PDB file of C-alpha atoms in Angstrom:
ATOM      1  CA  UNK A   1     -15.673  -5.685  20.551  1.00  0.00           C
ATOM      2  CA  UNK A   2     -19.172  -4.733  22.383  1.00  0.00           C
ATOM      3  CA  UNK A   3     -20.798  -8.037  23.453  1.00  0.00           C
ATOM      4  CA  UNK A   4     -23.756  -5.867  23.772  1.00  0.00           C
ATOM      5  CA  UNK A   5     -25.987  -3.637  21.527  1.00  0.00           C
ATOM      6  CA  UNK A   6     -28.510  -1.120  22.369  1.00  0.00           C
ATOM      7  CA  UNK A   7     -30.415   1.060  19.645  1.00  0.00           C
ATOM      8  CA  UNK A   8     -32.482   3.463  19.299  1.00  0.00           C
ATOM      9  CA  UNK A   9     -35.885   1.967  17.045  1.00  0.00           C
ATOM     10  CA  UNK A  10     -36.563   5.766  15.672  1.00  0.00           C
ATOM     11  CA  UNK A  11     -33.939   7.510  13.064  1.00  0.00           C
ATOM     12  CA  UNK A  12     -31.651   4.924  13.545  1.00  0.00           C
ATOM     13  CA  UNK A  13     -32.892   1.779  13.454  1.00  0.00           C
ATOM     14  CA  UNK A  14     -36.006   2.587  11.122  1.00  0.00           C
ATOM     15  CA  UNK A  15     -36.855   6.218   8.917  1.00  0.00           C
ATOM     16  CA  UNK A  16     -40.769   6.887  10.634  1.00  0.00           C
ATOM     17  CA  UNK A  17     -40.397   9.944  10.077  1.00  0.00           C
ATOM     18  CA  UNK A  18     -43.190  10.144   7.743  1.00  0.00           C
ATOM     19  CA  UNK A  19     -45.583   7.789   9.223  1.00  0.00           C
ATOM     20  CA  UNK A  20     -45.537   9.895  12.571  1.00  0.00           C
ATOM     21  CA  UNK A  21     -45.887  13.450  10.951  1.00  0.00           C
ATOM     22  CA  UNK A  22     -49.118  12.032   9.050  1.00  0.00           C
ATOM     23  CA  UNK A  23     -50.116  11.634  12.340  1.00  0.00           C
ATOM     24  CA  UNK A  24     -49.937  14.479  13.985  1.00  0.00           C
ATOM     25  CA  UNK A  25     -51.327  16.400  10.990  1.00  0.00           C
ATOM     26  CA  UNK A  26     -54.634  14.206  10.599  1.00  0.00           C
ATOM     27  CA  UNK A  27     -54.779  15.207  14.360  1.00  0.00           C
ATOM     28  CA  UNK A  28     -54.220  18.487  14.071  1.00  0.00           C
ATOM     29  CA  UNK A  29     -56.817  18.245  11.035  1.00  0.00           C
ATOM     30  CA  UNK A  30     -59.786  16.913  13.196  1.00  0.00           C
ATOM     31  CA  UNK A  31     -58.980  19.452  15.298  1.00  0.00           C
ATOM     32  CA  UNK A  32     -59.215  22.250  13.565  1.00  0.00           C
ATOM     33  CA  UNK A  33     -55.343  22.996  14.083  1.00  0.00           C
ATOM     34  CA  UNK A  34     -52.403  24.098  11.846  1.00  0.00           C
ATOM     35  CA  UNK A  35     -50.197  21.129  10.562  1.00  0.00           C
ATOM     36  CA  UNK A  36     -46.915  21.375  10.666  1.00  0.00           C
ATOM     37  CA  UNK A  37     -43.757  19.731   8.007  1.00  0.00           C
ATOM     38  CA  UNK A  38     -42.598  16.685   7.572  1.00  0.00           C
ATOM     39  CA  UNK A  39     -38.902  18.440   8.726  1.00  0.00           C
ATOM     40  CA  UNK A  40     -40.871  20.654  11.598  1.00  0.00           C
ATOM     41  CA  UNK A  41     -42.115  16.983  13.027  1.00  0.00           C
ATOM     42  CA  UNK A  42     -38.050  15.943  11.800  1.00  0.00           C
ATOM     43  CA  UNK A  43     -37.205  18.294  14.627  1.00  0.00           C
ATOM     44  CA  UNK A  44     -39.835  17.347  17.791  1.00  0.00           C
ATOM     45  CA  UNK A  45     -39.423  13.634  17.939  1.00  0.00           C
ATOM     46  CA  UNK A  46     -37.414  11.868  19.573  1.00  0.00           C
ATOM     47  CA  UNK A  47     -38.900  12.663  23.435  1.00  0.00           C
ATOM     48  CA  UNK A  48     -41.225  10.252  23.601  1.00  0.00           C
ATOM     49  CA  UNK A  49     -44.842  10.454  21.564  1.00  0.00           C
ATOM     50  CA  UNK A  50     -46.606  12.966  24.530  1.00  0.00           C
ATOM     51  CA  UNK A  51     -43.553  15.260  24.110  1.00  0.00           C
ATOM     52  CA  UNK A  52     -44.375  14.939  20.332  1.00  0.00           C
ATOM     53  CA  UNK A  53     -48.547  15.287  20.472  1.00  0.00           C
ATOM     54  CA  UNK A  54     -48.196  18.324  23.330  1.00  0.00           C
ATOM     55  CA  UNK A  55     -45.460  19.774  20.417  1.00  0.00           C
ATOM     56  CA  UNK A  56     -47.808  20.172  17.719  1.00  0.00           C
ATOM     57  CA  UNK A  57     -50.634  21.371  20.253  1.00  0.00           C
ATOM     58  CA  UNK A  58     -51.702  25.142  19.786  1.00  0.00           C
ATOM     59  CA  UNK A  59     -50.486  26.681  23.009  1.00  0.00           C
ATOM     60  CA  UNK A  60     -53.998  26.489  24.951  1.00  0.00           C
ATOM     61  CA  UNK A  61     -54.457  22.878  24.506  1.00  0.00           C
ATOM     62  CA  UNK A  62     -50.751  21.885  26.514  1.00  0.00           C
ATOM     63  CA  UNK A  63     -53.063  21.163  29.783  1.00  0.00           C
ATOM     64  CA  UNK A  64     -52.343  17.915  30.726  1.00  0.00           C
ATOM     65  CA  UNK A  65     -56.588  17.067  30.257  1.00  0.00           C
ATOM     66  CA  UNK A  66     -56.465  18.030  25.932  1.00  0.00           C
ATOM     67  CA  UNK A  67     -52.938  16.016  25.827  1.00  0.00           C
ATOM     68  CA  UNK A  68     -54.456  13.398  27.634  1.00  0.00           C
ATOM     69  CA  UNK A  69     -57.593  13.594  24.747  1.00  0.00           C
ATOM     70  CA  UNK A  70     -54.714  14.284  21.995  1.00  0.00           C
ATOM     71  CA  UNK A  71     -52.382  11.849  22.278  1.00  0.00           C
ATOM     72  CA  UNK A  72     -55.137   9.046  22.129  1.00  0.00           C
ATOM     73  CA  UNK A  73     -55.965  10.540  18.866  1.00  0.00           C
ATOM     74  CA  UNK A  74     -52.516  10.082  17.210  1.00  0.00           C
ATOM     75  CA  UNK A  75     -51.941   6.894  19.070  1.00  0.00           C
ATOM     76  CA  UNK A  76     -55.459   5.195  17.725  1.00  0.00           C
ATOM     77  CA  UNK A  77     -54.913   6.789  14.374  1.00  0.00           C
ATOM     78  CA  UNK A  78     -50.822   6.067  14.699  1.00  0.00           C
ATOM     79  CA  UNK A  79     -51.265   2.200  15.364  1.00  0.00           C
ATOM     80  CA  UNK A  80     -53.644   1.768  12.179  1.00  0.00           C
ATOM     81  CA  UNK A  81     -51.188   3.367   9.442  1.00  0.00           C
ATOM     82  CA  UNK A  82     -47.431   3.936  11.840  1.00  0.00           C
ATOM     83  CA  UNK A  83     -46.086   0.964   9.790  1.00  0.00           C
ATOM     84  CA  UNK A  84     -47.924   2.841   5.403  1.00  0.00           C
ATOM     85  CA  UNK A  85     -44.578   4.726   4.210  1.00  0.00           C
ATOM     86  CA  UNK A  86     -41.308   3.394   7.192  1.00  0.00           C
ATOM     87  CA  UNK A  87     -39.057   1.461   6.104  1.00  0.00           C
ATOM     88  CA  UNK A  88     -35.613   0.017   7.898  1.00  0.00           C
ATOM     89  CA  UNK A  89     -32.485   2.016   6.436  1.00  0.00           C
ATOM     90  CA  UNK A  90     -30.613   0.873   4.562  1.00  0.00           C
ATOM     91  CA  UNK A  91     -28.462  -2.011   5.233  1.00  0.00           C
ATOM     92  CA  UNK A  92     -29.453  -2.113   8.975  1.00  0.00           C
ATOM     93  CA  UNK A  93     -31.644  -5.477   8.377  1.00  0.00           C
ATOM     94  CA  UNK A  94     -28.080  -7.224   7.335  1.00  0.00           C
ATOM     95  CA  UNK A  95     -26.513  -5.733   9.912  1.00  0.00           C
ATOM     96  CA  UNK A  96     -28.686  -7.152  12.793  1.00  0.00           C
ATOM     97  CA  UNK A  97     -28.723 -10.620  10.923  1.00  0.00           C
ATOM     98  CA  UNK A  98     -24.857 -10.754  10.961  1.00  0.00           C
ATOM     99  CA  UNK A  99     -24.416  -8.911  14.107  1.00  0.00           C
ATOM    100  CA  UNK A 100     -26.268 -11.801  15.633  1.00  0.00           C
ATOM    101  CA  UNK A 101     -24.132 -14.456  13.932  1.00  0.00           C
ATOM    102  CA  UNK A 102     -21.309 -12.806  15.632  1.00  0.00           C
ATOM    103  CA  UNK A 103     -23.003 -13.665  18.978  1.00  0.00           C
ATOM    104  CA  UNK A 104     -23.575 -10.246  20.155  1.00  0.00           C
ATOM    105  CA  UNK A 105     -26.844  -9.607  22.709  1.00  0.00           C
ATOM    106  CA  UNK A 106     -29.709  -6.725  20.862  1.00  0.00           C
ATOM    107  CA  UNK A 107     -31.906  -4.683  21.946  1.00  0.00           C
ATOM    108  CA  UNK A 108     -33.760  -2.248  21.237  1.00  0.00           C
ATOM    109  CA  UNK A 109     -34.282   1.057  23.849  1.00  0.00           C
ATOM    110  CA  UNK A 110     -36.646   4.304  22.410  1.00  0.00           C
ATOM    111  CA  UNK A 111     -38.945   6.505  23.291  1.00  0.00           C
ATOM    112  CA  UNK A 112     -41.436   5.675  21.439  1.00  0.00           C
ATOM    113  CA  UNK A 113     -44.278   3.395  23.656  1.00  0.00           C
ATOM    114  CA  UNK A 114     -44.141   0.748  24.842  1.00  0.00           C
ATOM    115  CA  UNK A 115     -46.406  -1.844  22.615  1.00  0.00           C
ATOM    116  CA  UNK A 116     -45.820   0.903  19.415  1.00  0.00           C
ATOM    117  CA  UNK A 117     -42.586  -0.309  19.746  1.00  0.00           C
ATOM    118  CA  UNK A 118     -42.549  -4.077  19.635  1.00  0.00           C
ATOM    119  CA  UNK A 119     -44.835  -4.068  17.183  1.00  0.00           C
ATOM    120  CA  UNK A 120     -42.297  -2.297  14.867  1.00  0.00           C
ATOM    121  CA  UNK A 121     -39.332  -4.150  15.875  1.00  0.00           C
ATOM    122  CA  UNK A 122     -41.735  -7.345  15.198  1.00  0.00           C
ATOM    123  CA  UNK A 123     -42.484  -6.774  11.985  1.00  0.00           C
ATOM    124  CA  UNK A 124     -39.741  -5.532  10.562  1.00  0.00           C
ATOM    125  CA  UNK A 125     -36.855  -7.344  12.459  1.00  0.00           C
ATOM    126  CA  UNK A 126     -38.624 -10.270  13.411  1.00  0.00           C
ATOM    127  CA  UNK A 127     -36.432 -13.095  15.639  1.00  0.00           C
ATOM    128  CA  UNK A 128     -32.777 -10.402  15.717  1.00  0.00           C
ATOM    129  CA  UNK A 129     -33.771  -8.378  19.287  1.00  0.00           C
ATOM    130  CA  UNK A 130     -33.384 -10.797  22.865  1.00  0.00           C
ATOM    131  CA  UNK A 131     -35.406  -7.078  24.429  1.00  0.00           C
ATOM    132  CA  UNK A 132     -37.248  -4.326  23.437  1.00  0.00           C
ATOM    133  CA  UNK A 133     -37.959  -1.318  25.955  1.00  0.00           C
ATOM    134  CA  UNK A 134     -39.974   1.900  25.255  1.00  0.00           C
ATOM    135  CA  UNK A 135     -42.252   4.313  26.682  1.00  0.00           C
ATOM    136  CA  UNK A 136     -42.943   2.328  29.894  1.00  0.00           C
ATOM    137  CA  UNK A 137     -45.657   3.507  32.708  1.00  0.00           C
ATOM    138  CA  UNK A 138     -43.589   5.421  35.241  1.00  0.00           C
ATOM    139  CA  UNK A 139     -40.846   5.224  33.788  1.00  0.00           C
ATOM    140  CA  UNK A 140     -38.855   8.115  32.643  1.00  0.00           C
ATOM    141  CA  UNK A 141     -37.701   8.607  29.173  1.00  0.00           C
ATOM    142  CA  UNK A 142     -34.420   9.086  27.790  1.00  0.00           C
ATOM    143  CA  UNK A 143     -31.824  10.531  28.918  1.00  0.00           C
ATOM    144  CA  UNK A 144     -32.910   9.140  32.003  1.00  0.00           C
ATOM    145  CA  UNK A 145     -31.081   6.071  33.136  1.00  0.00           C
ATOM    146  CA  UNK A 146     -33.570   3.627  34.570  1.00  0.00           C
ATOM    147  CA  UNK A 147     -34.121   2.262  31.463  1.00  0.00           C
ATOM    148  CA  UNK A 148     -30.651   1.311  30.745  1.00  0.00           C
ATOM    149  CA  UNK A 149     -30.115   0.164  33.663  1.00  0.00           C
ATOM    150  CA  UNK A 150     -33.177  -2.094  33.489  1.00  0.00           C
ATOM    151  CA  UNK A 151     -32.206  -3.618  30.179  1.00  0.00           C
ATOM    152  CA  UNK A 152     -28.993  -4.660  31.175  1.00  0.00           C
ATOM    153  CA  UNK A 153     -31.018  -5.809  34.495  1.00  0.00           C
ATOM    154  CA  UNK A 154     -31.812  -8.320  32.284  1.00  0.00           C
ATOM    155  CA  UNK A 155     -30.206  -8.891  30.281  1.00  0.00           C
ATOM    156  CA  UNK A 156     -26.999  -9.611  32.317  1.00  0.00           C
ATOM    157  CA  UNK A 157     -25.210  -7.143  30.694  1.00  0.00           C
ATOM    158  CA  UNK A 158     -21.854  -6.296  31.614  1.00  0.00           C
ATOM    159  CA  UNK A 159     -22.159  -2.130  30.585  1.00  0.00           C
ATOM    160  CA  UNK A 160     -18.353  -1.964  30.394  1.00  0.00           C
ATOM    161  CA  UNK A 161     -19.332  -3.531  27.376  1.00  0.00           C
ATOM    162  CA  UNK A 162     -22.013  -2.313  26.170  1.00  0.00           C
ATOM    163  CA  UNK A 163     -22.459   0.544  23.108  1.00  0.00           C
ATOM    164  CA  UNK A 164     -25.355   2.717  23.337  1.00  0.00           C
ATOM    165  CA  UNK A 165     -26.088   3.405  19.202  1.00  0.00           C
ATOM    166  CA  UNK A 166     -28.704   6.285  18.401  1.00  0.00           C
ATOM    167  CA  UNK A 167     -29.457   9.403  16.629  1.00  0.00           C
ATOM    168  CA  UNK A 168     -29.764  11.916  18.163  1.00  0.00           C
ATOM    169  CA  UNK A 169     -28.162  13.186  21.260  1.00  0.00           C
ATOM    170  CA  UNK A 170     -30.891  12.215  23.793  1.00  0.00           C
ATOM    171  CA  UNK A 171     -29.872   8.983  22.780  1.00  0.00           C
ATOM    172  CA  UNK A 172     -25.921   9.861  23.452  1.00  0.00           C
ATOM    173  CA  UNK A 173     -26.671  11.106  26.569  1.00  0.00           C
ATOM    174  CA  UNK A 174     -28.217   8.153  27.359  1.00  0.00           C
ATOM    175  CA  UNK A 175     -25.117   6.017  26.782  1.00  0.00           C
ATOM    176  CA  UNK A 176     -23.381   8.756  28.714  1.00  0.00           C
ATOM    177  CA  UNK A 177     -25.793   8.530  31.916  1.00  0.00           C
ATOM    178  CA  UNK A 178     -25.631   4.450  32.128  1.00  0.00           C
ATOM    179  CA  UNK A 179     -21.921   4.745  31.643  1.00  0.00           C
ATOM    180  CA  UNK A 180     -21.683   2.958  28.399  1.00  0.00           C
ATOM    181  CA  UNK A 181     -20.141   4.155  25.110  1.00  0.00           C
ATOM    182  CA  UNK A 182     -22.313   6.481  22.826  1.00  0.00           C
ATOM    183  CA  UNK A 183     -21.991   5.694  18.108  1.00  0.00           C
ATOM    184  CA  UNK A 184     -24.339   8.489  16.430  1.00  0.00           C
ATOM    185  CA  UNK A 185     -25.574   7.652  13.315  1.00  0.00           C
ATOM    186  CA  UNK A 186     -25.570   9.898  11.049  1.00  0.00           C
ATOM    187  CA  UNK A 187     -28.281   9.632   8.810  1.00  0.00           C
ATOM    188  CA  UNK A 188     -31.508   9.889  11.235  1.00  0.00           C
ATOM    189  CA  UNK A 189     -33.952  12.997  12.258  1.00  0.00           C
ATOM    190  CA  UNK A 190     -30.370  14.579  13.778  1.00  0.00           C
ATOM    191  CA  UNK A 191     -27.543  16.410  12.377  1.00  0.00           C
ATOM    192  CA  UNK A 192     -24.172  15.113  12.112  1.00  0.00           C
ATOM    193  CA  UNK A 193     -22.482  18.167  14.215  1.00  0.00           C
ATOM    194  CA  UNK A 194     -26.249  17.859  16.285  1.00  0.00           C
ATOM    195  CA  UNK A 195     -24.107  14.921  17.213  1.00  0.00           C
ATOM    196  CA  UNK A 196     -20.442  15.680  18.158  1.00  0.00           C
ATOM    197  CA  UNK A 197     -21.651  18.911  19.771  1.00  0.00           C
ATOM    198  CA  UNK A 198     -23.507  15.915  22.380  1.00  0.00           C
ATOM    199  CA  UNK A 199     -20.103  14.257  23.440  1.00  0.00           C
ATOM    200  CA  UNK A 200     -20.680  10.898  20.895  1.00  0.00           C
ATOM    201  CA  UNK A 201     -17.718   8.552  21.538  1.00  0.00           C
ATOM    202  CA  UNK A 202     -17.955   7.040  18.011  1.00  0.00           C
ATOM    203  CA  UNK A 203     -19.480   8.397  15.019  1.00  0.00           C
ATOM    204  CA  UNK A 204     -21.067   6.206  11.702  1.00  0.00           C
ATOM    205  CA  UNK A 205     -22.215   7.297   8.433  1.00  0.00           C
ATOM    206  CA  UNK A 206     -23.020   3.767   6.869  1.00  0.00           C
ATOM    207  CA  UNK A 207     -24.257  -0.020   8.150  1.00  0.00           C
ATOM    208  CA  UNK A 208     -20.789  -1.586   7.252  1.00  0.00           C
ATOM    209  CA  UNK A 209     -19.017   1.179   9.306  1.00  0.00           C
ATOM    210  CA  UNK A 210     -21.051   0.982  12.648  1.00  0.00           C
ATOM    211  CA  UNK A 211     -21.002  -3.408  12.477  1.00  0.00           C
ATOM    212  CA  UNK A 212     -16.889  -2.423  12.163  1.00  0.00           C
ATOM    213  CA  UNK A 213     -17.145  -0.833  15.112  1.00  0.00           C
ATOM    214  CA  UNK A 214     -19.512  -2.996  16.870  1.00  0.00           C
ATOM    215  CA  UNK A 215     -16.553  -5.647  16.013  1.00  0.00           C
ATOM    216  CA  UNK A 216     -13.622  -3.831  16.546  1.00  0.00           C
ATOM    217  CA  UNK A 217     -12.852  -4.432  12.752  1.00  0.00           C
ATOM    218  CA  UNK A 218     -11.809  -0.374  12.331  1.00  0.00           C
TER     219      UNK A 218
END
């Protein structure tokens, strides 16, 4: 049984893609830029909001000063609309409750801005997580292991009994870079094959399967 589980947020706990796409396209329309489909946004997310903003900005607007302005536009709109269509994935709220009841320490490790991460977790999963950590200024984003190491230290957790759970190759790499086993969930933003190619130690197709893995009943 794992004693500590670190979860990615977008594509793992919450289906946030429609709200992220809506915010991105709002900014694109405001600036007279081309807009993108939800599927196109699905391929852009995972490396933090600044990276997302850079990707949907035209080439001529990808310098630091322009991205700063576009990021502010995006954050203002997303902050007001981040829960319009966002929903937990099937079985996730019950899974988190059962894991907490079993004494598992739960944390969130996301490349989403820290304030947005905390707001979403508090809204959708109040009381489930011991620690929520999103992107902070001066701290590198996943797959750099620094944020995972900081979380484990804050929780006084042993990496040998910790599991990283996420929906993308970035999450698998993050877990491995920090010395953790990594489980890929197949209901998120990336394909099953991409998780296999990234070297996922485990794959879970449902919340129930993930629970059995964490509690050691596979």
